Short mmCIF file of C-alpha atoms in Angstrom, two decimals:
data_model
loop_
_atom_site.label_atom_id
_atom_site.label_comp_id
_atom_site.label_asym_id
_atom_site.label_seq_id
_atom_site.Cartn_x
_atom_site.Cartn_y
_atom_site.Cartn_z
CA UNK A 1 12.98 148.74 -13.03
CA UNK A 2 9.17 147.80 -13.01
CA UNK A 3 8.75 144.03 -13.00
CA UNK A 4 5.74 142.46 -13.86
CA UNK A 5 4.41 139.17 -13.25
CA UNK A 6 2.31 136.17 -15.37
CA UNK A 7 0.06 134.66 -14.00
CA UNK A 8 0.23 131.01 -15.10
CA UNK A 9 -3.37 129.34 -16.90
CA UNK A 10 -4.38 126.22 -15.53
CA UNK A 11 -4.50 123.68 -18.11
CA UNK A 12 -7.79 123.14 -19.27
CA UNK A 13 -9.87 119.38 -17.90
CA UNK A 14 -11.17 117.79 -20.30
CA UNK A 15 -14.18 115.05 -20.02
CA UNK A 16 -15.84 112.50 -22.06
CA UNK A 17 -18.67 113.65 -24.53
CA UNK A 18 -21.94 111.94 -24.83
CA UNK A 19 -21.07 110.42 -28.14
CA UNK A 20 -17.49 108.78 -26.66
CA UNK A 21 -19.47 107.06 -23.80
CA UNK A 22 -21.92 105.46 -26.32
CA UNK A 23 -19.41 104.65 -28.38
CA UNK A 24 -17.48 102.53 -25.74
CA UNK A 25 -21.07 101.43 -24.09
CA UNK A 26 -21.62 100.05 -27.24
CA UNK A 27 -17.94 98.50 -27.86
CA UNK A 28 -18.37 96.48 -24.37
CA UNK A 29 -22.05 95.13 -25.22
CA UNK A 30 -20.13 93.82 -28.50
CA UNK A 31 -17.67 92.20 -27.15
CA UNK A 32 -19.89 90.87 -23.99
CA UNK A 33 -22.18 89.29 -27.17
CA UNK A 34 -19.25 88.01 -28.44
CA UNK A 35 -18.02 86.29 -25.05
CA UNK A 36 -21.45 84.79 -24.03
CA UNK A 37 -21.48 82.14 -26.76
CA UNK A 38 -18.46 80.78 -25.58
CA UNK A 39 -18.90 81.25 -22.25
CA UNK A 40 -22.63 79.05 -22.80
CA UNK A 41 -20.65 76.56 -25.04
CA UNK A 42 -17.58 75.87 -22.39
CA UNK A 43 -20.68 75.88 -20.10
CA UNK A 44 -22.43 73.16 -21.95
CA UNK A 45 -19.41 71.25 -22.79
CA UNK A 46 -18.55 70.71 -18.75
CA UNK A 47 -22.11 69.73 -18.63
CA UNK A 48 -21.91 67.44 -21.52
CA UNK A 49 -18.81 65.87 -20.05
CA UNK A 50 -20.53 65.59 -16.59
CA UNK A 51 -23.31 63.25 -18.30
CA UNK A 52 -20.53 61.44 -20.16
CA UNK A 53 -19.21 60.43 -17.02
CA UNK A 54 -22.35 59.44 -15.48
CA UNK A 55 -22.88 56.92 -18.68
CA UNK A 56 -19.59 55.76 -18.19
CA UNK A 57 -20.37 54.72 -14.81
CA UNK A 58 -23.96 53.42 -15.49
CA UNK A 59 -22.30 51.12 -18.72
CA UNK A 60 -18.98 49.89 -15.69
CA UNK A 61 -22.04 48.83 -13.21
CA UNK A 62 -24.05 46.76 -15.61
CA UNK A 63 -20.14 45.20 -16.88
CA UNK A 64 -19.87 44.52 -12.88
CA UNK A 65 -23.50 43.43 -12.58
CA UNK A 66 -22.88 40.81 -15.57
CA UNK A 67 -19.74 39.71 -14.15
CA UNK A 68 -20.65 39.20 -10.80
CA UNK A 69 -24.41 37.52 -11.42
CA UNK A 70 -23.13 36.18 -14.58
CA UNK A 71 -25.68 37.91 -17.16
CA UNK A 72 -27.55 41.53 -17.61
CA UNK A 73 -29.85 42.82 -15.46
CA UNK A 74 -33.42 42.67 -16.60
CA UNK A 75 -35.13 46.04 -16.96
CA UNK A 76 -38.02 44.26 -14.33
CA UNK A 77 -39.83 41.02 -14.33
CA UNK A 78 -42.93 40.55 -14.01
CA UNK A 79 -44.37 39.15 -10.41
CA UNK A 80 -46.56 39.47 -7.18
CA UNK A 81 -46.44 42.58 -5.03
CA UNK A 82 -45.99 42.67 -1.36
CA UNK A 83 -49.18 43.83 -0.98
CA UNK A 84 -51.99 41.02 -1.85
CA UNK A 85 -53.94 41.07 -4.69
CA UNK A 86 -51.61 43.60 -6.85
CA UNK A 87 -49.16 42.46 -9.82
CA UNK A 88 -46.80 44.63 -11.22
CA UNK A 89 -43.14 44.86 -13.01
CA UNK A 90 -40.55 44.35 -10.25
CA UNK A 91 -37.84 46.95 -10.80
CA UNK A 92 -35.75 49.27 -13.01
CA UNK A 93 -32.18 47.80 -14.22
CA UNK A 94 -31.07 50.83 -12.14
CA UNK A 95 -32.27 49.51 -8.93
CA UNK A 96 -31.24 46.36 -9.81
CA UNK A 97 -27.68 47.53 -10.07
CA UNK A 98 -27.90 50.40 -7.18
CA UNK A 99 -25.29 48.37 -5.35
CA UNK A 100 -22.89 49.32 -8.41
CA UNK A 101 -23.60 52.35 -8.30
CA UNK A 102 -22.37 52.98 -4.90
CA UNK A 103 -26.16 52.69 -3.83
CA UNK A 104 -25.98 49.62 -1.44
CA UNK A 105 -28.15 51.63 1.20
CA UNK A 106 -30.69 51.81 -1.05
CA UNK A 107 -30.52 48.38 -2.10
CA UNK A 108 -30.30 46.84 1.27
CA UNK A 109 -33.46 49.09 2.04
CA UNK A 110 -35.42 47.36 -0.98
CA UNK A 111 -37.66 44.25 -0.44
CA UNK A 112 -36.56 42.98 -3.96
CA UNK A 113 -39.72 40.30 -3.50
CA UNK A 114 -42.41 42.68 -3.87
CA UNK A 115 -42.83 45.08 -7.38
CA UNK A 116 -42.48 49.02 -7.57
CA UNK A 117 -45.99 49.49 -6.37
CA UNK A 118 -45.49 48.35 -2.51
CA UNK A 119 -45.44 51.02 0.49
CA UNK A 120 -42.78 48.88 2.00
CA UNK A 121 -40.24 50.65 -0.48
CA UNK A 122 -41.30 53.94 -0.47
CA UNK A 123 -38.18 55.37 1.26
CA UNK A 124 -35.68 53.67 -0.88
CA UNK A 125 -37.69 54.65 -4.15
CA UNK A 126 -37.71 57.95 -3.12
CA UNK A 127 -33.88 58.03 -2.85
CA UNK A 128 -32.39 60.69 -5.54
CA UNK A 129 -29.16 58.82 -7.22
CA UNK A 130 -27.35 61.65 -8.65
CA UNK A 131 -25.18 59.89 -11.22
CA UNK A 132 -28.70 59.19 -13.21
CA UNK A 133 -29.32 62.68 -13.69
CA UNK A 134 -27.94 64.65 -17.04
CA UNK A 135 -26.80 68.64 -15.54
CA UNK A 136 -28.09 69.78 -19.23
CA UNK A 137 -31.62 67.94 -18.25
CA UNK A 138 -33.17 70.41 -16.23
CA UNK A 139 -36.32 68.67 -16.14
CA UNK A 140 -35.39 65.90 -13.76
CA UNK A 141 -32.87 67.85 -11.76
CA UNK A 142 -35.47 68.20 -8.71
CA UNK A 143 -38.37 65.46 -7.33
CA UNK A 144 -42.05 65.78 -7.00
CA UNK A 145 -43.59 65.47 -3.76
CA UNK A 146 -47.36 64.14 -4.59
CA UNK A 147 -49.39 61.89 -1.97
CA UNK A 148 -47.97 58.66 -1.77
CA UNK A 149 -51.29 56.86 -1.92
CA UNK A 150 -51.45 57.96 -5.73
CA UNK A 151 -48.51 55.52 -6.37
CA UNK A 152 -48.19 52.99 -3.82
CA UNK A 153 -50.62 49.97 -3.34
CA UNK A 154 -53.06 49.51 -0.22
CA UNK A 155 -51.60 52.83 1.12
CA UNK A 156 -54.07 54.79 2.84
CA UNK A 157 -51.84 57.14 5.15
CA UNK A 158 -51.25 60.59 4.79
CA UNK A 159 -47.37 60.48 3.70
CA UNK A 160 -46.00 62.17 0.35
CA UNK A 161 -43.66 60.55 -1.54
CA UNK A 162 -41.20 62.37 -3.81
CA UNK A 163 -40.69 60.98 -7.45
CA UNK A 164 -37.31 60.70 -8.59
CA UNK A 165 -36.24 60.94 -11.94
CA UNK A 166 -33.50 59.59 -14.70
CA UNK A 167 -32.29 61.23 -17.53
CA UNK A 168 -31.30 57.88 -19.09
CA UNK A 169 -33.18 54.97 -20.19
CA UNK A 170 -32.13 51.16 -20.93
CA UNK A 171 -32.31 49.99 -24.23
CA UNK A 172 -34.66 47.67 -25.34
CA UNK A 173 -33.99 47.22 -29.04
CA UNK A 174 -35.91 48.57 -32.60
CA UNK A 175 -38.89 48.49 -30.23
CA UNK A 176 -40.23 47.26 -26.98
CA UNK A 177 -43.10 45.22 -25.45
CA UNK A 178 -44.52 44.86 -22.21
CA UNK A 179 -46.79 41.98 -22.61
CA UNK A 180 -48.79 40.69 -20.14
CA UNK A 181 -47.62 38.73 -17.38
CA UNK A 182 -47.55 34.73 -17.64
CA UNK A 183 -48.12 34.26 -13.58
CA UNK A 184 -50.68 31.23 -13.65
CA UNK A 185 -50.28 31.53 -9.64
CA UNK A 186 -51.65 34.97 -9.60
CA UNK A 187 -54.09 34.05 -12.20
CA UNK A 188 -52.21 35.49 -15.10
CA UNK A 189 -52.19 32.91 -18.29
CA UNK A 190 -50.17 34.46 -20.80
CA UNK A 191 -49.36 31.39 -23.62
CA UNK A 192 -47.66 33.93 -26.21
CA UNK A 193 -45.31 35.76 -23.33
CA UNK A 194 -42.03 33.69 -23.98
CA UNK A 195 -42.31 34.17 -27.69
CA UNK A 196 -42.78 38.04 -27.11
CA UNK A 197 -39.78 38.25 -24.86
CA UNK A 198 -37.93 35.86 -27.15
CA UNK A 199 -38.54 38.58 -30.12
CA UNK A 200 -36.92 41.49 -28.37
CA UNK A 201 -33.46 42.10 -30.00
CA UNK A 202 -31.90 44.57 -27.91
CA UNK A 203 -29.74 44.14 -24.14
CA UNK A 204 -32.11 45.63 -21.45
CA UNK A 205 -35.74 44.59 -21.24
CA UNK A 206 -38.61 42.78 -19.54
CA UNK A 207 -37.37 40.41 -18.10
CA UNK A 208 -34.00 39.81 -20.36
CA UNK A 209 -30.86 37.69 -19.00
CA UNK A 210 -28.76 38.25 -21.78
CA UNK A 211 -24.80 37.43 -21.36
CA UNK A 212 -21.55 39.39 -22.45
CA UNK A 213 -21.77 35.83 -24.81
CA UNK A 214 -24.73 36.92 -26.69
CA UNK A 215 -23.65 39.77 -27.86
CA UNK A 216 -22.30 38.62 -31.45
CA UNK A 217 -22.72 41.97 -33.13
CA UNK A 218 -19.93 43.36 -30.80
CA UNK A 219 -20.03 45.08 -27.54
CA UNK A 220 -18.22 48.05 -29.06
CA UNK A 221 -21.27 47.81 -31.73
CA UNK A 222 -24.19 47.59 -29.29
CA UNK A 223 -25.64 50.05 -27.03
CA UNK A 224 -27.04 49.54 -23.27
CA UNK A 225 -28.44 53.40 -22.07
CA UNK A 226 -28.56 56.48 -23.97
CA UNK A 227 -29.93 59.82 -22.75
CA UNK A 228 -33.87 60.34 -22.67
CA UNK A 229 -35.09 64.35 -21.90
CA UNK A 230 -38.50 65.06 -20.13
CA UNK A 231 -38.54 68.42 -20.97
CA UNK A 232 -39.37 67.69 -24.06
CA UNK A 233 -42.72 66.20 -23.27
CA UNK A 234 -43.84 70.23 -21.82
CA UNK A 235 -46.95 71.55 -23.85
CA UNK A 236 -48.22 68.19 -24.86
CA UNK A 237 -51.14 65.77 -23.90
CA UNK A 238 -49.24 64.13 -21.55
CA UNK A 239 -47.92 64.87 -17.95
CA UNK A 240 -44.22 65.03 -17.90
CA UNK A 241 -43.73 63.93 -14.37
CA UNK A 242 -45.33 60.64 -14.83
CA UNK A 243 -42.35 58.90 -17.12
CA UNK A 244 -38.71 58.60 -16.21
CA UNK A 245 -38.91 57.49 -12.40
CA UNK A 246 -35.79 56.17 -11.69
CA UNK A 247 -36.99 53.32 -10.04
CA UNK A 248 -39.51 51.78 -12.32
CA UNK A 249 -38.76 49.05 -15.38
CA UNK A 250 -41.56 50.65 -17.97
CA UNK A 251 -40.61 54.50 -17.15
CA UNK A 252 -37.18 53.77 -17.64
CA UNK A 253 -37.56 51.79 -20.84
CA UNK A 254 -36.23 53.26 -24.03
CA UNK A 255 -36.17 52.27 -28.02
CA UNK A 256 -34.57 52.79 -31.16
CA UNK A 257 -38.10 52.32 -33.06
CA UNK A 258 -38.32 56.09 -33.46
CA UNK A 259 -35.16 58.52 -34.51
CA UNK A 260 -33.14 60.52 -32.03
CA UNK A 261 -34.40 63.24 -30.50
CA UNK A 262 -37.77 62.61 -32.63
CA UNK A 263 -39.71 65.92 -31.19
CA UNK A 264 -37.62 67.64 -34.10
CA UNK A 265 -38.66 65.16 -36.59
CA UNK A 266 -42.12 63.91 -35.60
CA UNK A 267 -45.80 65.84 -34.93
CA UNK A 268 -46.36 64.94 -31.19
CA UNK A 269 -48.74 62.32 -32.57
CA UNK A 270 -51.84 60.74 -30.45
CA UNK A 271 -51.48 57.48 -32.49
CA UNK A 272 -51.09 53.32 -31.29
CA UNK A 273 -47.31 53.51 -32.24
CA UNK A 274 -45.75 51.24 -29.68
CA UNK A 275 -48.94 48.87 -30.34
CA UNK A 276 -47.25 46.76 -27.19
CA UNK A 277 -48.00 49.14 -24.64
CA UNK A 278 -51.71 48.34 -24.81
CA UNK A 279 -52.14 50.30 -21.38
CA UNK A 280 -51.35 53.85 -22.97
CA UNK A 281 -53.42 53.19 -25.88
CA UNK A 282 -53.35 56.73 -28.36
CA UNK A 283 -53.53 58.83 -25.12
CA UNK A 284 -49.82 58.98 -24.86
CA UNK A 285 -47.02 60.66 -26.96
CA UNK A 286 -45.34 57.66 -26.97
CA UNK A 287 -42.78 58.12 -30.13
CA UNK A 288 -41.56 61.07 -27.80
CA UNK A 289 -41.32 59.38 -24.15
CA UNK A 290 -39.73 56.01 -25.64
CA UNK A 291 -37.28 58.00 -27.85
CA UNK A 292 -34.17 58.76 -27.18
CA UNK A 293 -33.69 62.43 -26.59
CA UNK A 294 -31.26 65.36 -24.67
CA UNK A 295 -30.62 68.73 -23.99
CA UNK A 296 -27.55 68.71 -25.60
CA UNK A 297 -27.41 70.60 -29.01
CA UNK A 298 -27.06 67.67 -32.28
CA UNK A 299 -27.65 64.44 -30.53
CA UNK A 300 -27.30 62.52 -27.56
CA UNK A 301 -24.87 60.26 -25.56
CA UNK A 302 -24.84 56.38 -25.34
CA UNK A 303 -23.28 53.99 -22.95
CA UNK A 304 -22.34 50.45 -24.79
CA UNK A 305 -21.89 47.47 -24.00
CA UNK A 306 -17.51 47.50 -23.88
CA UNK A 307 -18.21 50.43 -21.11
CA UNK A 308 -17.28 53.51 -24.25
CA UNK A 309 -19.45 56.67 -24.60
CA UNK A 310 -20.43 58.31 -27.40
CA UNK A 311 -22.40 60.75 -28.67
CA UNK A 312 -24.70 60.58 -31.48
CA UNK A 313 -25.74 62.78 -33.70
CA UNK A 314 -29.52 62.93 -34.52
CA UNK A 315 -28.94 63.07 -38.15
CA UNK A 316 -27.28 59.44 -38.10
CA UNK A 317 -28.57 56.76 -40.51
CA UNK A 318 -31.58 55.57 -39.26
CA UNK A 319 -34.92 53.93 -41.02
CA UNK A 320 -37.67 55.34 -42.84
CA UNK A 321 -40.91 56.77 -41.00
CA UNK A 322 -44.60 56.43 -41.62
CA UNK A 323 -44.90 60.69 -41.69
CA UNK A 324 -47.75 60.78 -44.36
CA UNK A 325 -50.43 59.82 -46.11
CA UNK A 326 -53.48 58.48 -44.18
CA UNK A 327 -52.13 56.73 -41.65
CA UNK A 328 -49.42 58.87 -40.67
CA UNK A 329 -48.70 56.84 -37.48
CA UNK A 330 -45.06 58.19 -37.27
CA UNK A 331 -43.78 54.48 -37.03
CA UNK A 332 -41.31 53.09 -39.31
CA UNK A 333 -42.38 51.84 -43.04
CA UNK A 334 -42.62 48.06 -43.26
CA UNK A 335 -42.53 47.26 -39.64
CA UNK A 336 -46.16 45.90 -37.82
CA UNK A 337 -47.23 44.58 -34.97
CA UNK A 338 -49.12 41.36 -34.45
CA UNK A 339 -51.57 41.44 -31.35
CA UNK A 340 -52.26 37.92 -32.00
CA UNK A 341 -48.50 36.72 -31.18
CA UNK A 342 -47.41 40.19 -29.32
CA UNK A 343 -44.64 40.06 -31.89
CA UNK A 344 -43.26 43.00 -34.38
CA UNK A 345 -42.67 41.96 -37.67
CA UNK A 346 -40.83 43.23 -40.86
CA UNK A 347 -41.56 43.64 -44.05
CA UNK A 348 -39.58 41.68 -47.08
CA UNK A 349 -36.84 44.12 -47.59
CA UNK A 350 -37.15 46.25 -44.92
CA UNK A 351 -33.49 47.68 -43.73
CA UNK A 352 -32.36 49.24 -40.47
CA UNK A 353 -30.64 52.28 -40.13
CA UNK A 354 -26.93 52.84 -38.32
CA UNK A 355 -28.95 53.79 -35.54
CA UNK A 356 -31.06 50.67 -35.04
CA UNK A 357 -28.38 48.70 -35.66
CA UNK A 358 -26.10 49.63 -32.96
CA UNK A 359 -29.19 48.72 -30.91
CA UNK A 360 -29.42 44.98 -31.55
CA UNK A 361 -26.75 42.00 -29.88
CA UNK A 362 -27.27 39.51 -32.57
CA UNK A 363 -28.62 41.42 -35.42
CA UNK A 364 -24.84 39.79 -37.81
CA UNK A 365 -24.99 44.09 -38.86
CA UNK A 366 -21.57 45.20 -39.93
CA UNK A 367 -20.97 48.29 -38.92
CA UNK A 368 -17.70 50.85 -38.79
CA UNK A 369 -16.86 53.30 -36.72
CA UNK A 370 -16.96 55.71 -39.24
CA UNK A 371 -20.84 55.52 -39.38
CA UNK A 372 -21.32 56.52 -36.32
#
C-alpha cells in the first residue's frame, strides 16, 4: 500500500500594521500628557513645602532673636560705615539673626559696627544662606559675580564679589519709608526721622525694636516675611539683580501697600509710588520690587509672628488701587504721602483690606481665620 505524506504549513507570523503603531504611539503621548500635570504639580508641591519650611525657620529665628535680645530685629539702622566719610543702613534682619539661622560663621565674620557698604565684610556678605532661597524662585537660586568695587566703599582692588540673593522679604507694614538718617555726628540733621519711624505700623523696619508685647492685633494675626520673586522684575526698566541681596536692610524690605503678586494686577508703572524712597525716584518699578510676590501658582507664603505659615491667595481682600484716570499712580485710593513730615496719611474713611491688615501689630483689626 502506497503511503503518502503531508507536509505540515507553518503557521503564518503576523506583525503590526502602520495604523496599530500610530494608534498605540498616540495612546502613550495621551497618557504621558495626562501624567505630566501631576507629575509638575507633586513637583511644585515638594517645592512649595520646601519654602514652607524655610519660613518656618526664618519666623522660629526672629521668635529666638526676640527672646534672647528681648525685642525684633530691626530691618537696619541707620549709622557710620567702617570706611570714613560713607553712611549707610547697617544690615538686613537676616544678618542680624544669621546666628539663628545656624549662620554663626557668618556672623562672627561680620564687623556689625560698620554698614553693608564696607570691604571689611565682603566675604561674609557674599555667603549664600540656603534656607532664604524659595526652590520655585529660580531667579535667586545662583549669585552674581560683578567687581566688588561697584558695591563696596573705598575699594579699589581687583576682587569680585558675588551677590547673594533672598526670596523673602521682612515686612514693613501698609507701606515703608527710608527717611533720611538723623546722625548729627556724621552731619546728618534729620528733625522729622522719629516721627517717620514712629508712623510705620508693621514688625520689621528701619530701625524698629518692636516686642512680642506690642503686638495687640495678635501674633497669629500679624505677619513678619512673606515670599518676594525677582523673576518677575525680567523685561522691565529695572535690573533684576540689583534688589533682594540677602544681606542688605532696603533690598530686603517688603510692603503690603500694593496687592500680592501685583505684576498680574498692575502696568509695570514708572510712577513716585513709594514717595519715601526718594532715592529711586520714577526710575524704579517699585509697586513690583516692594510687593509681595512668588513662583508659586495663586499666591504666596507668609511667616507670622506665632512662628505658623500660610499661604495666601492673591485674590484675598485687600484695598482699592489708584489704576485710572489721570494719575494712575497704581497706589491705593485715599492714602498720600506728606514730604513735609515723611509721614503717609489716610483719607477719612479709607479701609484696609484682609491683606493689609494682617500686616499691622496694633492696627485693633478683627480678623478670622476664615478670611484668610
Amino acid at each position: 500500500m502506497l503511503r503518502t505524506e503531508t507536509q505540515a504549513t507553518a503557521p503564518e507570523r503576523r506583525g503590526f500594521t502602520l495604523i496599530e503603531l500610530l494608534v498605540v504611539i498616540a495612546i502613550i503621548a495621551v497618557l504621558i500628557s495626562l501624567l505630566l500635570p501631576a507629575v509638575q504639580s507633586a513637583r511644585e508641591a515638594a517645592r512649595r513645602a520646601q519654602c514652607t519650611n524655610n519660613l518656618k525657620q526664618i519666623a522660629l529665628a526672629a521668635s529666638n532673636y526676640e527672646s534672647a535680645i528681648g525685642c525684633y530685629p530691626p530691618n537696619g539702622e541707620w549709622q557710620g560705615c567702617i570706611t570714613p566719610g560713607y553712611v549707610g543702613t547697617s544690615y538686613s534682619v537676616f544678618m542680624s539673626m544669621s546666628p539663628y539661622l545656624e549662620q554663626t560663621s557668618v556672623y562672627n565674620s561680620m564687623n556689625m559696627g560698620g554698614c553693608f557698604l564696607d570691604a571689611a565684610n565682603m566675604t561674609a556678605m557674599g555667603t549664600q544662606v540656603a534656607s532664604l532661597v524659595c526652590p520655585s524662585d529660580w531667579a535667586d537660586a545662583s549669585g552674581l559675580s560683578e567687581p566688588a568695587g561697584k558695591y563696596f566703599s573705598g575699594y579699589s582692588g581687583s576682587a569680585t564679589f558675588t551677590l547673594y540673593y533672598s526670596s523673602y522679604g521682612a515686612m514693613t507694614g501698609t507701606w515703608m519709608i527710608e527717611p533720611s538718617p538723623n546722625l548729627p555726628v556724621y552731619g546728618f540733621l534729620n528733625p522729622n526721622f522719629s516721627n517717620s519711624i514712629g508712623a510705620m505700623n508693621g514688625m520689621l523696619h528701619l530701625d524698629s525694636h518692636h516686642t512680642i508685647s506690642s503686638i495687640t492685633d495678635g501674633t497669629s494675626n500679624t505677619i513678619l516675611f512673606g515670599e518676594r520673586a525677582k523673576d518677575i522684575l525680567n523685561n522691565t526698566s529695572v535690573n533684576p539683580s540689583a534688589w533682594g541681596y540677602w544681606y542688605s536692610s532696603l533690598r530686603t524690605m517688603q510692603t503690603s501697600m500694593w496687592p500680592i503678586n501685583p505684576q498680574k494686577k498692575i502696568a509695570p508703572l514708572n510712577c513716585p509710588g513709594l514717595q519715601g524712597i526718594n532715592a529711586y525716584g520714577t526710575s524704579s518699578i517699585i509697586q513690583w520690587i516692594f510687593a509681595a510676590s512668588s513662583d508659586h501658582p495663586g499666591g504666596a507664603n507668609f511667616a507670622f509672628c506665632d512662628g505658623s505659615v500660610h499661604f495666601l491667595k492673591d485674590t484675598i481682600s485687600s484695598w482699592q488701587l489708584d489704576t485710572s484716570g489721570g494719575s494712575n499712580t497704581g497706589d491705593p485710593l485715599g492714602v498720600t504721602y506728606n514730604s513735609t513730615s515723611q509721614t503717609y496719611t489716610l483719607a477719612p474713611g479709607t479701609q484696609f483690606g484682609v491683606y493689609q491688615a494682617l500686616t499691622t501689630r496694633n492696627g485693633g483689626e478683627v480678623i478670622s481665620s476664615d478670611q484668610f
